[in-house]
Amino acid sequence: MSSPENASDLPESGPEAARRRTGGRSARVRTQVVEAVGALLVESGYDALTVDAVAERAGVHRTTVYRRWRDVGGLLADVLDAAADDGWRPADTGSLEDDLTALNQEVYDALRPGGADADDGSGSGSGSGSGGNLTTALIAASFRSAQAADALTRFWEGRYARSAPVADRAVARGELRPGPDARALLVTATAPLYQELLLLRGAPDPRLPRRAARAACAAARAGVFH
């Protein structure tokens, strides 16, 4: 992996610095680079991801990428931080089971081969260019990069925190008694999708989001998460 000489003399860089440089040309460059990282990761996988390749794909000077992100770890972390920096909130469908099903459907669409983020280079397989998508490619990359792993943890923590109102709404509707462990409920609902689609690489089953949500809902109503 190529890197600039005297890297320690470079100005402040990495995802934190990149997030602070917002607006105008800086924001456009970040968007171009984030999209280039996602596209290259899906098409060619982690081993083909280099700063030079990203700079060429993004149409920016390699020095710009080195100065702002330093290395592949910084690039991957910023892709994940960019994905987390959105206005996403869980759907309010009117029932706990349907809320959990809606959450699971989003996970299912992201994880299944050729899923919702497979071609747009903006999300979040193996990332080898053969039916993979950005979500699975980033998860795989997190096992190769400590920075990506930390950013992925931040992403999931943020998503689970934003999803906690699903449990609060169920309490307000009288579906659950007060005080459920929202995190445990959400993990129980979503875990089967990661198990089936990511770990076991099972064939996509459109019934899976509802089935997993129904099981978690039944457990919640039985007091398992209190």
PDB file of C-alpha atoms in Angstrom:
ATOM      1  CA  MET A   1       0.000   0.000   0.000  1.00  0.00           C
ATOM      2  CA  SER A   2       1.486   3.309  -1.066  1.00  0.00           C
ATOM      3  CA  SER A   3       1.622   6.158   1.410  1.00  0.00           C
ATOM      4  CA  PRO A   4       3.091   9.674   1.441  1.00  0.00           C
ATOM      5  CA  GLU A   5       6.491  10.235   2.826  1.00  0.00           C
ATOM      6  CA  ASN A   6       6.675  11.959   6.207  1.00  0.00           C
ATOM      7  CA  ALA A   7       3.039  11.182   6.907  1.00  0.00           C
ATOM      8  CA  SER A   8       3.356  12.576  10.419  1.00  0.00           C
ATOM      9  CA  ASP A   9       3.913  16.045   8.949  1.00  0.00           C
ATOM     10  CA  LEU A  10       0.585  16.064   7.148  1.00  0.00           C
ATOM     11  CA  PRO A  11      -2.168  18.406   8.358  1.00  0.00           C
ATOM     12  CA  GLU A  12      -5.004  17.086  10.486  1.00  0.00           C
ATOM     13  CA  SER A  13      -6.797  14.365   8.575  1.00  0.00           C
ATOM     14  CA  GLY A  14      -9.031  11.327   8.863  1.00  0.00           C
ATOM     15  CA  PRO A  15     -12.794  11.064   9.198  1.00  0.00           C
ATOM     16  CA  GLU A  16     -13.077  13.519  12.097  1.00  0.00           C
ATOM     17  CA  ALA A  17     -11.287  16.216  10.130  1.00  0.00           C
ATOM     18  CA  ALA A  18     -13.239  15.342   7.005  1.00  0.00           C
ATOM     19  CA  ARG A  19     -16.535  15.766   8.846  1.00  0.00           C
ATOM     20  CA  ARG A  20     -15.499  19.210  10.053  1.00  0.00           C
ATOM     21  CA  ARG A  21     -14.724  20.435   6.545  1.00  0.00           C
ATOM     22  CA  THR A  22     -18.249  20.912   5.268  1.00  0.00           C
ATOM     23  CA  GLY A  23     -19.816  22.887   2.466  1.00  0.00           C
ATOM     24  CA  GLY A  24     -18.768  23.884  -1.024  1.00  0.00           C
ATOM     25  CA  ARG A  25     -15.930  22.150  -2.795  1.00  0.00           C
ATOM     26  CA  SER A  26     -14.888  20.258   0.343  1.00  0.00           C
ATOM     27  CA  ALA A  27     -18.301  18.617   0.615  1.00  0.00           C
ATOM     28  CA  ARG A  28     -18.274  17.731  -3.077  1.00  0.00           C
ATOM     29  CA  VAL A  29     -14.854  16.131  -2.773  1.00  0.00           C
ATOM     30  CA  ARG A  30     -15.962  14.104   0.227  1.00  0.00           C
ATOM     31  CA  THR A  31     -19.039  12.890  -1.649  1.00  0.00           C
ATOM     32  CA  GLN A  32     -16.944  11.910  -4.675  1.00  0.00           C
ATOM     33  CA  VAL A  33     -14.423  10.050  -2.524  1.00  0.00           C
ATOM     34  CA  VAL A  34     -17.039   8.258  -0.405  1.00  0.00           C
ATOM     35  CA  GLU A  35     -18.851   7.105  -3.544  1.00  0.00           C
ATOM     36  CA  ALA A  36     -15.574   5.962  -5.107  1.00  0.00           C
ATOM     37  CA  VAL A  37     -14.643   3.912  -2.038  1.00  0.00           C
ATOM     38  CA  GLY A  38     -18.032   2.198  -2.024  1.00  0.00           C
ATOM     39  CA  ALA A  39     -17.948   1.419  -5.731  1.00  0.00           C
ATOM     40  CA  LEU A  40     -14.397   0.032  -5.653  1.00  0.00           C
ATOM     41  CA  LEU A  41     -15.054  -2.034  -2.547  1.00  0.00           C
ATOM     42  CA  VAL A  42     -18.104  -3.679  -4.094  1.00  0.00           C
ATOM     43  CA  GLU A  43     -16.493  -4.203  -7.486  1.00  0.00           C
ATOM     44  CA  SER A  44     -13.039  -5.422  -6.456  1.00  0.00           C
ATOM     45  CA  GLY A  45     -12.946  -6.064  -2.709  1.00  0.00           C
ATOM     46  CA  TYR A  46     -10.743  -4.841   0.108  1.00  0.00           C
ATOM     47  CA  ASP A  47      -7.406  -5.961  -1.324  1.00  0.00           C
ATOM     48  CA  ALA A  48      -7.864  -3.800  -4.418  1.00  0.00           C
ATOM     49  CA  LEU A  49      -8.798  -0.723  -2.398  1.00  0.00           C
ATOM     50  CA  THR A  50      -5.919   1.776  -2.373  1.00  0.00           C
ATOM     51  CA  VAL A  51      -5.672   5.510  -1.925  1.00  0.00           C
ATOM     52  CA  ASP A  52      -4.425   5.885  -5.495  1.00  0.00           C
ATOM     53  CA  ALA A  53      -7.317   3.829  -6.896  1.00  0.00           C
ATOM     54  CA  VAL A  54      -9.837   5.874  -4.917  1.00  0.00           C
ATOM     55  CA  ALA A  55      -8.311   9.156  -6.067  1.00  0.00           C
ATOM     56  CA  GLU A  56      -8.436   8.050  -9.703  1.00  0.00           C
ATOM     57  CA  ARG A  57     -12.024   6.810  -9.419  1.00  0.00           C
ATOM     58  CA  ALA A  58     -13.151   9.969  -7.602  1.00  0.00           C
ATOM     59  CA  GLY A  59     -11.386  12.280 -10.052  1.00  0.00           C
ATOM     60  CA  VAL A  60      -9.410  14.082  -7.340  1.00  0.00           C
ATOM     61  CA  HIS A  61      -5.692  14.453  -6.739  1.00  0.00           C
ATOM     62  CA  ARG A  62      -4.097  11.672  -4.710  1.00  0.00           C
ATOM     63  CA  THR A  63      -2.530  14.253  -2.381  1.00  0.00           C
ATOM     64  CA  THR A  64      -6.007  15.462  -1.427  1.00  0.00           C
ATOM     65  CA  VAL A  65      -7.002  11.949  -0.418  1.00  0.00           C
ATOM     66  CA  TYR A  66      -3.788  11.382   1.528  1.00  0.00           C
ATOM     67  CA  ARG A  67      -4.083  14.673   3.372  1.00  0.00           C
ATOM     68  CA  ARG A  68      -7.714  14.215   4.394  1.00  0.00           C
ATOM     69  CA  TRP A  69      -7.978  10.464   4.944  1.00  0.00           C
ATOM     70  CA  ARG A  70      -4.343   9.241   5.181  1.00  0.00           C
ATOM     71  CA  ASP A  71      -5.041   5.594   4.335  1.00  0.00           C
ATOM     72  CA  VAL A  72      -7.604   2.954   3.470  1.00  0.00           C
ATOM     73  CA  GLY A  73      -8.722   2.669   7.084  1.00  0.00           C
ATOM     74  CA  GLY A  74      -9.551   6.352   7.177  1.00  0.00           C
ATOM     75  CA  LEU A  75     -11.444   6.077   3.918  1.00  0.00           C
ATOM     76  CA  LEU A  76     -13.534   3.133   5.089  1.00  0.00           C
ATOM     77  CA  ALA A  77     -14.275   4.800   8.401  1.00  0.00           C
ATOM     78  CA  ASP A  78     -15.521   7.904   6.643  1.00  0.00           C
ATOM     79  CA  VAL A  79     -17.798   5.894   4.368  1.00  0.00           C
ATOM     80  CA  LEU A  80     -19.430   4.445   7.481  1.00  0.00           C
ATOM     81  CA  ASP A  81     -19.533   7.770   9.287  1.00  0.00           C
ATOM     82  CA  ALA A  82     -21.123   9.364   6.215  1.00  0.00           C
ATOM     83  CA  ALA A  83     -23.752   6.606   6.163  1.00  0.00           C
ATOM     84  CA  ALA A  84     -24.510   7.251   9.832  1.00  0.00           C
ATOM     85  CA  ASP A  85     -24.818  11.007   9.289  1.00  0.00           C
ATOM     86  CA  ASP A  86     -28.380  10.932   7.997  1.00  0.00           C
ATOM     87  CA  GLY A  87     -31.895  11.542   9.217  1.00  0.00           C
ATOM     88  CA  TRP A  88     -32.989   7.924   9.359  1.00  0.00           C
ATOM     89  CA  ARG A  89     -35.660   6.983  11.889  1.00  0.00           C
ATOM     90  CA  PRO A  90     -37.638   3.728  12.288  1.00  0.00           C
ATOM     91  CA  ALA A  91     -41.084   3.582  10.735  1.00  0.00           C
ATOM     92  CA  ASP A  92     -44.100   4.018  13.003  1.00  0.00           C
ATOM     93  CA  THR A  93     -46.579   1.491  11.632  1.00  0.00           C
ATOM     94  CA  GLY A  94     -48.974   1.321  14.558  1.00  0.00           C
ATOM     95  CA  SER A  95     -47.915  -2.035  16.018  1.00  0.00           C
ATOM     96  CA  LEU A  96     -44.779  -3.582  17.469  1.00  0.00           C
ATOM     97  CA  GLU A  97     -44.738  -6.513  15.077  1.00  0.00           C
ATOM     98  CA  ASP A  98     -45.087  -4.289  12.044  1.00  0.00           C
ATOM     99  CA  ASP A  99     -42.455  -1.843  13.339  1.00  0.00           C
ATOM    100  CA  LEU A 100     -39.989  -4.705  13.788  1.00  0.00           C
ATOM    101  CA  THR A 101     -40.906  -6.140  10.401  1.00  0.00           C
ATOM    102  CA  ALA A 102     -40.210  -2.774   8.763  1.00  0.00           C
ATOM    103  CA  LEU A 103     -36.808  -2.639  10.453  1.00  0.00           C
ATOM    104  CA  ASN A 104     -36.048  -6.174   9.389  1.00  0.00           C
ATOM    105  CA  GLN A 105     -37.104  -5.475   5.831  1.00  0.00           C
ATOM    106  CA  GLU A 106     -34.490  -2.730   5.612  1.00  0.00           C
ATOM    107  CA  VAL A 107     -31.835  -5.108   6.940  1.00  0.00           C
ATOM    108  CA  TYR A 108     -32.976  -7.835   4.563  1.00  0.00           C
ATOM    109  CA  ASP A 109     -32.857  -5.521   1.561  1.00  0.00           C
ATOM    110  CA  ALA A 110     -29.341  -4.412   2.493  1.00  0.00           C
ATOM    111  CA  LEU A 111     -27.935  -7.897   3.100  1.00  0.00           C
ATOM    112  CA  ARG A 112     -29.439  -9.998   0.354  1.00  0.00           C
ATOM    113  CA  PRO A 113     -27.282 -10.500  -2.761  1.00  0.00           C
ATOM    114  CA  GLY A 114     -27.913  -7.694  -5.206  1.00  0.00           C
ATOM    115  CA  GLY A 115     -29.719  -5.834  -2.428  1.00  0.00           C
ATOM    116  CA  ALA A 116     -30.837  -2.237  -2.174  1.00  0.00           C
ATOM    117  CA  ASP A 117     -27.344  -0.762  -1.915  1.00  0.00           C
ATOM    118  CA  ALA A 118     -25.612  -3.025  -4.412  1.00  0.00           C
ATOM    119  CA  ASP A 119     -25.125  -0.485  -7.153  1.00  0.00           C
ATOM    120  CA  ASP A 120     -25.359   3.011  -5.720  1.00  0.00           C
ATOM    121  CA  GLY A 121     -21.963   3.177  -3.998  1.00  0.00           C
ATOM    122  CA  SER A 122     -23.429   5.180  -1.163  1.00  0.00           C
ATOM    123  CA  GLY A 123     -24.580   2.656   1.488  1.00  0.00           C
ATOM    124  CA  SER A 124     -23.658   0.434   3.672  1.00  0.00           C
ATOM    125  CA  GLY A 125     -21.350 -10.458  -0.179  1.00  0.00           C
ATOM    126  CA  SER A 126     -17.904 -10.492  -0.266  1.00  0.00           C
ATOM    127  CA  GLY A 127     -17.524  -7.226  -2.062  1.00  0.00           C
ATOM    128  CA  SER A 128     -15.851  -9.116  -4.868  1.00  0.00           C
ATOM    129  CA  GLY A 129     -18.019  -7.763  -7.639  1.00  0.00           C
ATOM    130  CA  SER A 130     -20.107 -10.929  -7.997  1.00  0.00           C
ATOM    131  CA  GLY A 131     -23.478 -10.002  -6.567  1.00  0.00           C
ATOM    132  CA  GLY A 132     -22.105  -8.438  -3.410  1.00  0.00           C
ATOM    133  CA  ASN A 133     -23.307  -5.142  -1.990  1.00  0.00           C
ATOM    134  CA  LEU A 134     -21.869  -2.337   0.064  1.00  0.00           C
ATOM    135  CA  THR A 135     -23.284  -3.419   3.402  1.00  0.00           C
ATOM    136  CA  THR A 136     -21.726  -6.868   3.275  1.00  0.00           C
ATOM    137  CA  ALA A 137     -18.524  -5.507   1.731  1.00  0.00           C
ATOM    138  CA  LEU A 138     -18.103  -3.027   4.584  1.00  0.00           C
ATOM    139  CA  ILE A 139     -18.794  -5.700   7.188  1.00  0.00           C
ATOM    140  CA  ALA A 140     -16.130  -7.888   5.571  1.00  0.00           C
ATOM    141  CA  ALA A 141     -13.689  -4.965   5.436  1.00  0.00           C
ATOM    142  CA  SER A 142     -14.191  -4.313   9.156  1.00  0.00           C
ATOM    143  CA  PHE A 143     -12.379  -7.590   9.846  1.00  0.00           C
ATOM    144  CA  ARG A 144      -9.353  -6.226   7.990  1.00  0.00           C
ATOM    145  CA  SER A 145      -9.250  -2.668   9.305  1.00  0.00           C
ATOM    146  CA  ALA A 146      -9.412  -1.552  12.928  1.00  0.00           C
ATOM    147  CA  GLN A 147     -10.618   1.896  11.890  1.00  0.00           C
ATOM    148  CA  ALA A 148     -13.417   0.409   9.836  1.00  0.00           C
ATOM    149  CA  ALA A 149     -14.342  -1.910  12.718  1.00  0.00           C
ATOM    150  CA  ASP A 150     -14.591   1.030  15.131  1.00  0.00           C
ATOM    151  CA  ALA A 151     -16.673   3.023  12.650  1.00  0.00           C
ATOM    152  CA  LEU A 152     -18.957   0.060  12.040  1.00  0.00           C
ATOM    153  CA  THR A 153     -19.525  -0.257  15.787  1.00  0.00           C
ATOM    154  CA  ARG A 154     -20.410   3.428  15.949  1.00  0.00           C
ATOM    155  CA  PHE A 155     -22.828   2.939  13.067  1.00  0.00           C
ATOM    156  CA  TRP A 156     -24.638   0.018  14.704  1.00  0.00           C
ATOM    157  CA  GLU A 157     -24.743   1.717  18.097  1.00  0.00           C
ATOM    158  CA  GLY A 158     -26.324   4.751  16.478  1.00  0.00           C
ATOM    159  CA  ARG A 159     -28.880   2.696  14.595  1.00  0.00           C
ATOM    160  CA  TYR A 160     -29.932   0.747  17.683  1.00  0.00           C
ATOM    161  CA  ALA A 161     -30.189   3.976  19.696  1.00  0.00           C
ATOM    162  CA  ARG A 162     -32.403   5.551  17.026  1.00  0.00           C
ATOM    163  CA  SER A 163     -34.564   2.414  16.952  1.00  0.00           C
ATOM    164  CA  ALA A 164     -35.261   2.425  20.699  1.00  0.00           C
ATOM    165  CA  PRO A 165     -38.541   4.359  20.217  1.00  0.00           C
ATOM    166  CA  VAL A 166     -39.989   1.174  18.707  1.00  0.00           C
ATOM    167  CA  ALA A 167     -40.121  -0.272  22.228  1.00  0.00           C
ATOM    168  CA  ASP A 168     -41.322   3.007  23.751  1.00  0.00           C
ATOM    169  CA  ARG A 169     -44.207   3.188  21.291  1.00  0.00           C
ATOM    170  CA  ALA A 170     -45.181  -0.401  22.066  1.00  0.00           C
ATOM    171  CA  VAL A 171     -45.357   0.497  25.758  1.00  0.00           C
ATOM    172  CA  ALA A 172     -47.431   3.600  25.007  1.00  0.00           C
ATOM    173  CA  ARG A 173     -49.869   1.519  22.932  1.00  0.00           C
ATOM    174  CA  GLY A 174     -50.222  -0.999  25.755  1.00  0.00           C
ATOM    175  CA  GLU A 175     -48.581  -3.825  23.797  1.00  0.00           C
ATOM    176  CA  LEU A 176     -45.770  -4.197  26.344  1.00  0.00           C
ATOM    177  CA  ARG A 177     -45.544  -3.400  30.018  1.00  0.00           C
ATOM    178  CA  PRO A 178     -43.165  -0.557  30.942  1.00  0.00           C
ATOM    179  CA  GLY A 179     -39.439  -1.082  31.147  1.00  0.00           C
ATOM    180  CA  PRO A 180     -38.455  -3.437  28.318  1.00  0.00           C
ATOM    181  CA  ASP A 181     -34.812  -3.666  27.315  1.00  0.00           C
ATOM    182  CA  ALA A 182     -35.119  -2.036  23.902  1.00  0.00           C
ATOM    183  CA  ARG A 183     -31.619  -3.012  22.804  1.00  0.00           C
ATOM    184  CA  ALA A 184     -32.170  -6.692  23.603  1.00  0.00           C
ATOM    185  CA  LEU A 185     -35.514  -6.650  21.790  1.00  0.00           C
ATOM    186  CA  LEU A 186     -34.008  -5.060  18.669  1.00  0.00           C
ATOM    187  CA  VAL A 187     -31.016  -7.391  18.583  1.00  0.00           C
ATOM    188  CA  THR A 188     -33.296 -10.401  18.943  1.00  0.00           C
ATOM    189  CA  ALA A 189     -35.454  -9.178  16.064  1.00  0.00           C
ATOM    190  CA  THR A 190     -32.628  -8.416  13.649  1.00  0.00           C
ATOM    191  CA  ALA A 191     -30.076 -11.113  14.509  1.00  0.00           C
ATOM    192  CA  PRO A 192     -31.722 -13.919  12.491  1.00  0.00           C
ATOM    193  CA  LEU A 193     -31.271 -11.912   9.300  1.00  0.00           C
ATOM    194  CA  TYR A 194     -27.539 -11.548   9.829  1.00  0.00           C
ATOM    195  CA  GLN A 195     -27.307 -15.221  10.779  1.00  0.00           C
ATOM    196  CA  GLU A 196     -29.179 -16.472   7.722  1.00  0.00           C
ATOM    197  CA  LEU A 197     -27.998 -14.064   5.031  1.00  0.00           C
ATOM    198  CA  LEU A 198     -24.491 -13.099   6.149  1.00  0.00           C
ATOM    199  CA  LEU A 199     -23.113 -16.012   8.158  1.00  0.00           C
ATOM    200  CA  LEU A 200     -24.941 -18.998   6.665  1.00  0.00           C
ATOM    201  CA  ARG A 201     -25.314 -17.375   3.233  1.00  0.00           C
ATOM    202  CA  GLY A 202     -28.719 -18.883   2.917  1.00  0.00           C
ATOM    203  CA  ALA A 203     -31.009 -18.289  -0.016  1.00  0.00           C
ATOM    204  CA  PRO A 204     -33.016 -15.078   0.394  1.00  0.00           C
ATOM    205  CA  ASP A 205     -36.418 -15.774   1.928  1.00  0.00           C
ATOM    206  CA  PRO A 206     -38.874 -12.858   1.779  1.00  0.00           C
ATOM    207  CA  ARG A 207     -40.740 -14.335   4.748  1.00  0.00           C
ATOM    208  CA  LEU A 208     -37.726 -13.949   7.022  1.00  0.00           C
ATOM    209  CA  PRO A 209     -38.240 -10.288   8.093  1.00  0.00           C
ATOM    210  CA  ARG A 210     -41.781 -10.962   9.293  1.00  0.00           C
ATOM    211  CA  ARG A 211     -40.962 -14.315  10.875  1.00  0.00           C
ATOM    212  CA  ALA A 212     -38.067 -12.924  12.908  1.00  0.00           C
ATOM    213  CA  ALA A 213     -40.109  -9.882  13.946  1.00  0.00           C
ATOM    214  CA  ARG A 214     -43.025 -12.063  15.044  1.00  0.00           C
ATOM    215  CA  ALA A 215     -40.761 -14.243  17.181  1.00  0.00           C
ATOM    216  CA  ALA A 216     -39.151 -11.233  18.867  1.00  0.00           C
ATOM    217  CA  CYS A 217     -42.564  -9.675  19.439  1.00  0.00           C
ATOM    218  CA  ALA A 218     -43.866 -12.861  21.060  1.00  0.00           C
ATOM    219  CA  ALA A 219     -40.817 -12.991  23.332  1.00  0.00           C
ATOM    220  CA  ALA A 220     -41.315  -9.358  24.297  1.00  0.00           C
ATOM    221  CA  ARG A 221     -44.957  -9.902  25.164  1.00  0.00           C
ATOM    222  CA  ALA A 222     -43.954 -12.884  27.306  1.00  0.00           C
ATOM    223  CA  GLY A 223     -41.684 -10.608  29.355  1.00  0.00           C
ATOM    224  CA  VAL A 224     -38.371 -11.968  28.105  1.00  0.00           C
ATOM    225  CA  PHE A 225     -36.876  -8.469  27.828  1.00  0.00           C
ATOM    226  CA  HIS A 226     -37.917  -7.240  31.265  1.00  0.00           C
TER     227      HIS A 226
END
